[in-house]
């Protein structure tokens, strides 16, 4: 009896040890899976989805991810750098294999990128650059060139003589800096050309309307408006209410194209946000697979005018 009981006890203990071993292995495997991330999951952090341009970018990315068999998780930062950081942290917790970021602010986004760098998760930026952090590639239009295109068009249309209002984008965004740089390269230090007002309207249509109304009160005489994006340009058009002022936007969204066709806007420097999103996902997949990518990937611009 004693021998039988000892045998049964020994078997029971062996079973318990074996189960513990299996459980330990299972936990280890789960941990390794979490650390390694889901190789078929890509995170995309968009500055705001309250703008048709970025919705189009998201749609292009989503379509390409589906085509390539990847799961794209898109989050909206609502133009808030702290929300952007929390979005990145959430994606890292989900175990994404790569993160695409369209920054709200080129300086503030650095902390979010560094958080991904610390986890060894590759980061790609799209449309707007990051000033700090390790980014594998940046996909964007040449915003400096686009700003210069707008300036050249305005001066050509007005015979090289003009008082111009500039509506700037979101302060701190690389697109604001670069579009402004290109524009001023085209108009500064030219005889008979003056930028009579330059104010930020944060890439927002309603703010474009409000800022334009304020400028009109303070500076009643001007010939043209260059807005760093179409949303602000469309707000300016509403404020101007049919006055004979040349309005040029930037992005080439559907509402702006209609405004150019109707004559409410003179032109828009058209980007291809859907292509930007598509290229971002395509290159994220290459990075996940260990393939090399270009440090900067340009997307063509074109001027849409009537």
GROMACS .gro file of C-alpha atoms in nm:
model
  306
    1UNK     CA    1   0.000   0.000   0.000
    2UNK     CA    2   0.280   0.238   0.098
    3UNK     CA    3   0.461   0.165  -0.228
    4UNK     CA    4   0.141   0.225  -0.429
    5UNK     CA    5   0.077   0.554  -0.251
    6UNK     CA    6   0.436   0.668  -0.312
    7UNK     CA    7   0.405   0.578  -0.679
    8UNK     CA    8   0.078   0.773  -0.712
    9UNK     CA    9   0.228   1.074  -0.529
   10UNK     CA   10   0.532   1.064  -0.753
   11UNK     CA   11   0.317   1.058  -1.066
   12UNK     CA   12   0.107   1.348  -0.938
   13UNK     CA   13   0.414   1.559  -0.863
   14UNK     CA   14   0.559   1.479  -1.206
   15UNK     CA   15   0.233   1.594  -1.369
   16UNK     CA   16   0.231   1.920  -1.171
   17UNK     CA   17   0.593   1.993  -1.264
   18UNK     CA   18   0.522   1.919  -1.630
   19UNK     CA   19   0.216   2.147  -1.632
   20UNK     CA   20   0.418   2.424  -1.470
   21UNK     CA   21   0.685   2.379  -1.735
   22UNK     CA   22   0.428   2.402  -2.016
   23UNK     CA   23   0.272   2.710  -1.856
   24UNK     CA   24   0.614   2.875  -1.826
   25UNK     CA   25   0.689   2.801  -2.191
   26UNK     CA   26   0.353   2.942  -2.291
   27UNK     CA   27   0.411   3.265  -2.100
   28UNK     CA   28   0.757   3.300  -2.251
   29UNK     CA   29   0.619   3.249  -2.601
   30UNK     CA   30   0.348   3.509  -2.538
   31UNK     CA   31   0.607   3.757  -2.412
   32UNK     CA   32   0.824   3.700  -2.715
   33UNK     CA   33   0.523   3.753  -2.939
   34UNK     CA   34   0.440   4.082  -2.766
   35UNK     CA   35   0.799   4.206  -2.784
   36UNK     CA   36   0.837   4.105  -3.147
   37UNK     CA   37   0.510   4.276  -3.244
   38UNK     CA   38   0.254   4.173  -3.501
   39UNK     CA   39   0.448   4.169  -3.828
   40UNK     CA   40   0.123   4.224  -4.020
   41UNK     CA   41   0.009   4.527  -3.818
   42UNK     CA   42   0.110   4.886  -3.904
   43UNK     CA   43   0.013   5.192  -3.702
   44UNK     CA   44  -0.072   5.526  -3.867
   45UNK     CA   45  -0.094   5.846  -3.662
   46UNK     CA   46  -0.270   6.129  -3.852
   47UNK     CA   47  -0.252   6.490  -3.733
   48UNK     CA   48  -0.627   6.540  -3.788
   49UNK     CA   49  -0.907   6.363  -3.971
   50UNK     CA   50  -1.111   6.684  -3.967
   51UNK     CA   51  -0.950   6.782  -4.298
   52UNK     CA   52  -1.023   6.626  -4.639
   53UNK     CA   53  -0.653   6.620  -4.727
   54UNK     CA   54  -0.566   6.385  -4.441
   55UNK     CA   55  -0.879   6.177  -4.493
   56UNK     CA   56  -0.759   6.118  -4.849
   57UNK     CA   57  -0.414   6.026  -4.714
   58UNK     CA   58  -0.571   5.776  -4.475
   59UNK     CA   59  -0.784   5.628  -4.755
   60UNK     CA   60  -0.479   5.579  -4.978
   61UNK     CA   61  -0.292   5.410  -4.694
   62UNK     CA   62  -0.587   5.186  -4.604
   63UNK     CA   63  -0.632   5.074  -4.963
   64UNK     CA   64  -0.262   4.988  -5.002
   65UNK     CA   65  -0.252   4.800  -4.669
   66UNK     CA   66  -0.549   4.587  -4.773
   67UNK     CA   67  -0.388   4.521  -5.111
   68UNK     CA   68  -0.065   4.403  -4.942
   69UNK     CA   69  -0.244   4.196  -4.677
   70UNK     CA   70  -0.157   4.415  -4.377
   71UNK     CA   71  -0.373   4.544  -4.092
   72UNK     CA   72  -0.354   4.924  -4.071
   73UNK     CA   73  -0.457   5.084  -3.741
   74UNK     CA   74  -0.531   5.457  -3.797
   75UNK     CA   75  -0.554   5.701  -3.505
   76UNK     CA   76  -0.644   6.071  -3.503
   77UNK     CA   77  -0.429   6.318  -3.303
   78UNK     CA   78  -0.686   6.599  -3.342
   79UNK     CA   79  -0.404   6.850  -3.394
   80UNK     CA   80  -0.292   6.792  -3.034
   81UNK     CA   81   0.071   6.693  -2.964
   82UNK     CA   82  -0.017   6.530  -2.630
   83UNK     CA   83  -0.289   6.324  -2.799
   84UNK     CA   84  -0.034   6.229  -3.063
   85UNK     CA   85   0.204   6.098  -2.794
   86UNK     CA   86  -0.070   5.893  -2.630
   87UNK     CA   87  -0.168   5.752  -2.974
   88UNK     CA   88   0.190   5.637  -3.032
   89UNK     CA   89   0.205   5.479  -2.686
   90UNK     CA   90  -0.121   5.293  -2.757
   91UNK     CA   91   0.014   5.161  -3.088
   92UNK     CA   92   0.333   5.045  -2.920
   93UNK     CA   93   0.123   4.860  -2.662
   94UNK     CA   94  -0.066   4.692  -2.946
   95UNK     CA   95   0.264   4.559  -3.082
   96UNK     CA   96   0.266   4.720  -3.427
   97UNK     CA   97   0.562   4.636  -3.651
   98UNK     CA   98   0.602   4.994  -3.783
   99UNK     CA   99   0.451   5.338  -3.725
  100UNK     CA  100   0.368   5.600  -3.988
  101UNK     CA  101   0.335   5.950  -3.839
  102UNK     CA  102   0.190   6.265  -3.994
  103UNK     CA  103   0.312   6.506  -3.721
  104UNK     CA  104   0.102   6.776  -3.559
  105UNK     CA  105   0.421   6.967  -3.480
  106UNK     CA  106   0.768   6.897  -3.617
  107UNK     CA  107   0.937   6.964  -3.281
  108UNK     CA  108   0.686   6.808  -3.041
  109UNK     CA  109   0.663   6.482  -3.239
  110UNK     CA  110   1.025   6.406  -3.149
  111UNK     CA  111   0.929   6.260  -2.810
  112UNK     CA  112   0.678   6.026  -2.972
  113UNK     CA  113   0.933   5.909  -3.227
  114UNK     CA  114   1.195   5.851  -2.957
  115UNK     CA  115   0.944   5.635  -2.766
  116UNK     CA  116   0.915   5.415  -3.076
  117UNK     CA  117   1.292   5.423  -3.127
  118UNK     CA  118   1.338   5.290  -2.772
  119UNK     CA  119   1.112   4.995  -2.859
  120UNK     CA  120   1.305   4.935  -3.184
  121UNK     CA  121   0.989   5.006  -3.387
  122UNK     CA  122   1.069   5.178  -3.719
  123UNK     CA  123   0.906   5.517  -3.783
  124UNK     CA  124   0.815   5.677  -4.115
  125UNK     CA  125   0.694   6.038  -4.146
  126UNK     CA  126   0.453   6.159  -4.412
  127UNK     CA  127   0.374   6.513  -4.537
  128UNK     CA  128   0.538   6.685  -4.237
  129UNK     CA  129   0.890   6.621  -4.112
  130UNK     CA  130   1.015   6.556  -3.759
  131UNK     CA  131   1.302   6.770  -3.631
  132UNK     CA  132   1.427   6.505  -3.387
  133UNK     CA  133   1.415   6.127  -3.350
  134UNK     CA  134   1.526   5.848  -3.582
  135UNK     CA  135   1.305   5.828  -3.892
  136UNK     CA  136   1.372   5.565  -4.160
  137UNK     CA  137   1.212   5.766  -4.442
  138UNK     CA  138   1.005   6.077  -4.509
  139UNK     CA  139   0.735   6.081  -4.779
  140UNK     CA  140   0.620   6.426  -4.892
  141UNK     CA  141   0.580   6.679  -5.166
  142UNK     CA  142   0.852   6.942  -5.205
  143UNK     CA  143   0.672   7.209  -5.004
  144UNK     CA  144   0.941   7.470  -5.067
  145UNK     CA  145   0.902   7.420  -5.440
  146UNK     CA  146   0.522   7.440  -5.405
  147UNK     CA  147   0.539   7.771  -5.219
  148UNK     CA  148   0.762   7.911  -5.493
  149UNK     CA  149   0.517   7.785  -5.758
  150UNK     CA  150   0.238   7.980  -5.587
  151UNK     CA  151   0.449   8.298  -5.568
  152UNK     CA  152   0.552   8.274  -5.933
  153UNK     CA  153   0.191   8.223  -6.043
  154UNK     CA  154   0.069   8.527  -5.845
  155UNK     CA  155   0.342   8.756  -5.984
  156UNK     CA  156   0.280   8.631  -6.338
  157UNK     CA  157  -0.094   8.695  -6.312
  158UNK     CA  158  -0.047   9.042  -6.160
  159UNK     CA  159   0.233   9.157  -6.388
  160UNK     CA  160   0.502   9.149  -6.121
  161UNK     CA  161   0.333   9.416  -5.908
  162UNK     CA  162   0.130   9.313  -5.602
  163UNK     CA  163   0.040   9.359  -5.237
  164UNK     CA  164  -0.005   9.007  -5.100
  165UNK     CA  165  -0.159   8.858  -4.786
  166UNK     CA  166  -0.013   8.531  -4.655
  167UNK     CA  167  -0.221   8.291  -4.444
  168UNK     CA  168   0.023   8.065  -4.260
  169UNK     CA  169  -0.047   7.712  -4.147
  170UNK     CA  170  -0.004   7.554  -3.805
  171UNK     CA  171   0.296   7.711  -3.627
  172UNK     CA  172   0.570   7.452  -3.580
  173UNK     CA  173   0.461   7.228  -3.870
  174UNK     CA  174   0.730   7.168  -4.131
  175UNK     CA  175   0.474   7.225  -4.409
  176UNK     CA  176   0.411   7.575  -4.272
  177UNK     CA  177   0.781   7.652  -4.259
  178UNK     CA  178   0.863   7.506  -4.602
  179UNK     CA  179   0.567   7.651  -4.793
  180UNK     CA  180   0.635   7.989  -4.639
  181UNK     CA  181   1.004   7.963  -4.727
  182UNK     CA  182   0.932   7.886  -5.093
  183UNK     CA  183   0.672   8.162  -5.114
  184UNK     CA  184   0.909   8.423  -4.970
  185UNK     CA  185   1.188   8.308  -5.201
  186UNK     CA  186   0.953   8.405  -5.483
  187UNK     CA  187   0.831   8.744  -5.356
  188UNK     CA  188   1.089   8.892  -5.118
  189UNK     CA  189   1.325   9.168  -5.235
  190UNK     CA  190   1.130   9.226  -5.554
  191UNK     CA  191   1.040   9.579  -5.663
  192UNK     CA  192   0.668   9.661  -5.644
  193UNK     CA  193   0.594   9.343  -5.445
  194UNK     CA  194   0.503   9.352  -5.077
  195UNK     CA  195   0.362   9.104  -4.826
  196UNK     CA  196   0.127   9.339  -4.641
  197UNK     CA  197   0.005   9.085  -4.383
  198UNK     CA  198   0.116   8.737  -4.273
  199UNK     CA  199  -0.081   8.557  -4.002
  200UNK     CA  200  -0.139   8.198  -3.890
  201UNK     CA  201  -0.479   8.036  -3.943
  202UNK     CA  202  -0.369   7.682  -3.846
  203UNK     CA  203  -0.468   7.509  -4.175
  204UNK     CA  204  -0.833   7.552  -4.067
  205UNK     CA  205  -1.117   7.685  -4.288
  206UNK     CA  206  -1.306   7.870  -4.014
  207UNK     CA  207  -0.986   8.026  -3.883
  208UNK     CA  208  -0.897   8.122  -4.240
  209UNK     CA  209  -1.229   8.306  -4.260
  210UNK     CA  210  -1.182   8.480  -3.924
  211UNK     CA  211  -0.820   8.581  -3.982
  212UNK     CA  212  -0.903   8.707  -4.331
  213UNK     CA  213  -1.183   8.924  -4.194
  214UNK     CA  214  -0.946   9.075  -3.937
  215UNK     CA  215  -0.681   9.143  -4.201
  216UNK     CA  216  -0.938   9.311  -4.426
  217UNK     CA  217  -1.023   9.557  -4.150
  218UNK     CA  218  -0.660   9.644  -4.081
  219UNK     CA  219  -0.533   9.623  -4.440
  220UNK     CA  220  -0.810   9.706  -4.686
  221UNK     CA  221  -0.591   9.723  -5.000
  222UNK     CA  222  -0.430   9.407  -5.134
  223UNK     CA  223  -0.429   9.217  -5.461
  224UNK     CA  224  -0.372   8.853  -5.373
  225UNK     CA  225  -0.386   8.593  -5.096
  226UNK     CA  226  -0.157   8.293  -5.066
  227UNK     CA  227  -0.285   8.038  -4.815
  228UNK     CA  228  -0.062   7.752  -4.701
  229UNK     CA  229  -0.351   7.511  -4.759
  230UNK     CA  230  -0.685   7.496  -4.940
  231UNK     CA  231  -0.895   7.497  -4.625
  232UNK     CA  232  -0.766   7.841  -4.527
  233UNK     CA  233  -0.794   7.960  -4.888
  234UNK     CA  234  -1.161   7.857  -4.896
  235UNK     CA  235  -1.219   8.043  -4.569
  236UNK     CA  236  -1.054   8.349  -4.721
  237UNK     CA  237  -1.277   8.326  -5.030
  238UNK     CA  238  -1.584   8.336  -4.807
  239UNK     CA  239  -1.451   8.639  -4.619
  240UNK     CA  240  -1.367   8.824  -4.941
  241UNK     CA  241  -1.723   8.773  -5.072
  242UNK     CA  242  -1.651   8.815  -5.442
  243UNK     CA  243  -1.395   9.096  -5.415
  244UNK     CA  244  -1.143   9.101  -5.699
  245UNK     CA  245  -0.859   8.940  -5.510
  246UNK     CA  246  -0.647   8.655  -5.644
  247UNK     CA  247  -0.662   8.359  -5.402
  248UNK     CA  248  -0.415   8.072  -5.429
  249UNK     CA  249  -0.427   7.764  -5.205
  250UNK     CA  250  -0.221   7.453  -5.156
  251UNK     CA  251  -0.317   7.080  -5.156
  252UNK     CA  252  -0.558   7.039  -5.447
  253UNK     CA  253  -0.854   6.906  -5.249
  254UNK     CA  254  -1.192   6.859  -5.418
  255UNK     CA  255  -1.352   7.177  -5.279
  256UNK     CA  256  -1.055   7.384  -5.395
  257UNK     CA  257  -1.067   7.233  -5.744
  258UNK     CA  258  -1.435   7.328  -5.765
  259UNK     CA  259  -1.353   7.679  -5.644
  260UNK     CA  260  -1.086   7.714  -5.914
  261UNK     CA  261  -1.332   7.591  -6.176
  262UNK     CA  262  -1.595   7.844  -6.062
  263UNK     CA  263  -1.343   8.127  -6.049
  264UNK     CA  264  -1.362   8.179  -5.672
  265UNK     CA  265  -0.998   8.069  -5.642
  266UNK     CA  266  -0.730   8.143  -5.899
  267UNK     CA  267  -0.524   7.828  -5.840
  268UNK     CA  268  -0.415   7.557  -5.601
  269UNK     CA  269  -0.081   7.380  -5.577
  270UNK     CA  270  -0.201   7.022  -5.588
  271UNK     CA  271  -0.049   6.743  -5.385
  272UNK     CA  272  -0.148   6.377  -5.400
  273UNK     CA  273  -0.235   6.282  -5.042
  274UNK     CA  274  -0.377   5.943  -5.139
  275UNK     CA  275  -0.048   5.858  -5.310
  276UNK     CA  276   0.144   5.978  -5.002
  277UNK     CA  277  -0.056   5.740  -4.783
  278UNK     CA  278  -0.010   5.455  -5.028
  279UNK     CA  279   0.367   5.511  -5.053
  280UNK     CA  280   0.394   5.534  -4.673
  281UNK     CA  281   0.239   5.189  -4.630
  282UNK     CA  282   0.433   5.042  -4.921
  283UNK     CA  283   0.762   5.156  -4.767
  284UNK     CA  284   0.659   5.054  -4.415
  285UNK     CA  285   0.612   4.699  -4.548
  286UNK     CA  286   0.958   4.712  -4.709
  287UNK     CA  287   1.111   4.820  -4.376
  288UNK     CA  288   0.927   4.543  -4.188
  289UNK     CA  289   1.068   4.291  -4.435
  290UNK     CA  290   1.420   4.426  -4.381
  291UNK     CA  291   1.447   4.588  -4.723
  292UNK     CA  292   1.624   4.922  -4.775
  293UNK     CA  293   1.429   5.241  -4.853
  294UNK     CA  294   1.524   5.592  -4.965
  295UNK     CA  295   1.574   5.847  -4.687
  296UNK     CA  296   1.333   6.086  -4.861
  297UNK     CA  297   1.062   5.993  -5.111
  298UNK     CA  298   0.925   6.287  -5.316
  299UNK     CA  299   0.566   6.307  -5.444
  300UNK     CA  300   0.501   6.523  -5.750
  301UNK     CA  301   0.317   6.858  -5.737
  302UNK     CA  302   0.116   7.033  -6.006
  303UNK     CA  303  -0.051   7.374  -6.033
  304UNK     CA  304  -0.426   7.357  -6.097
  305UNK     CA  305  -0.560   7.673  -6.257
  306UNK     CA  306  -0.848   7.757  -6.485
   0.00000   0.00000   0.00000
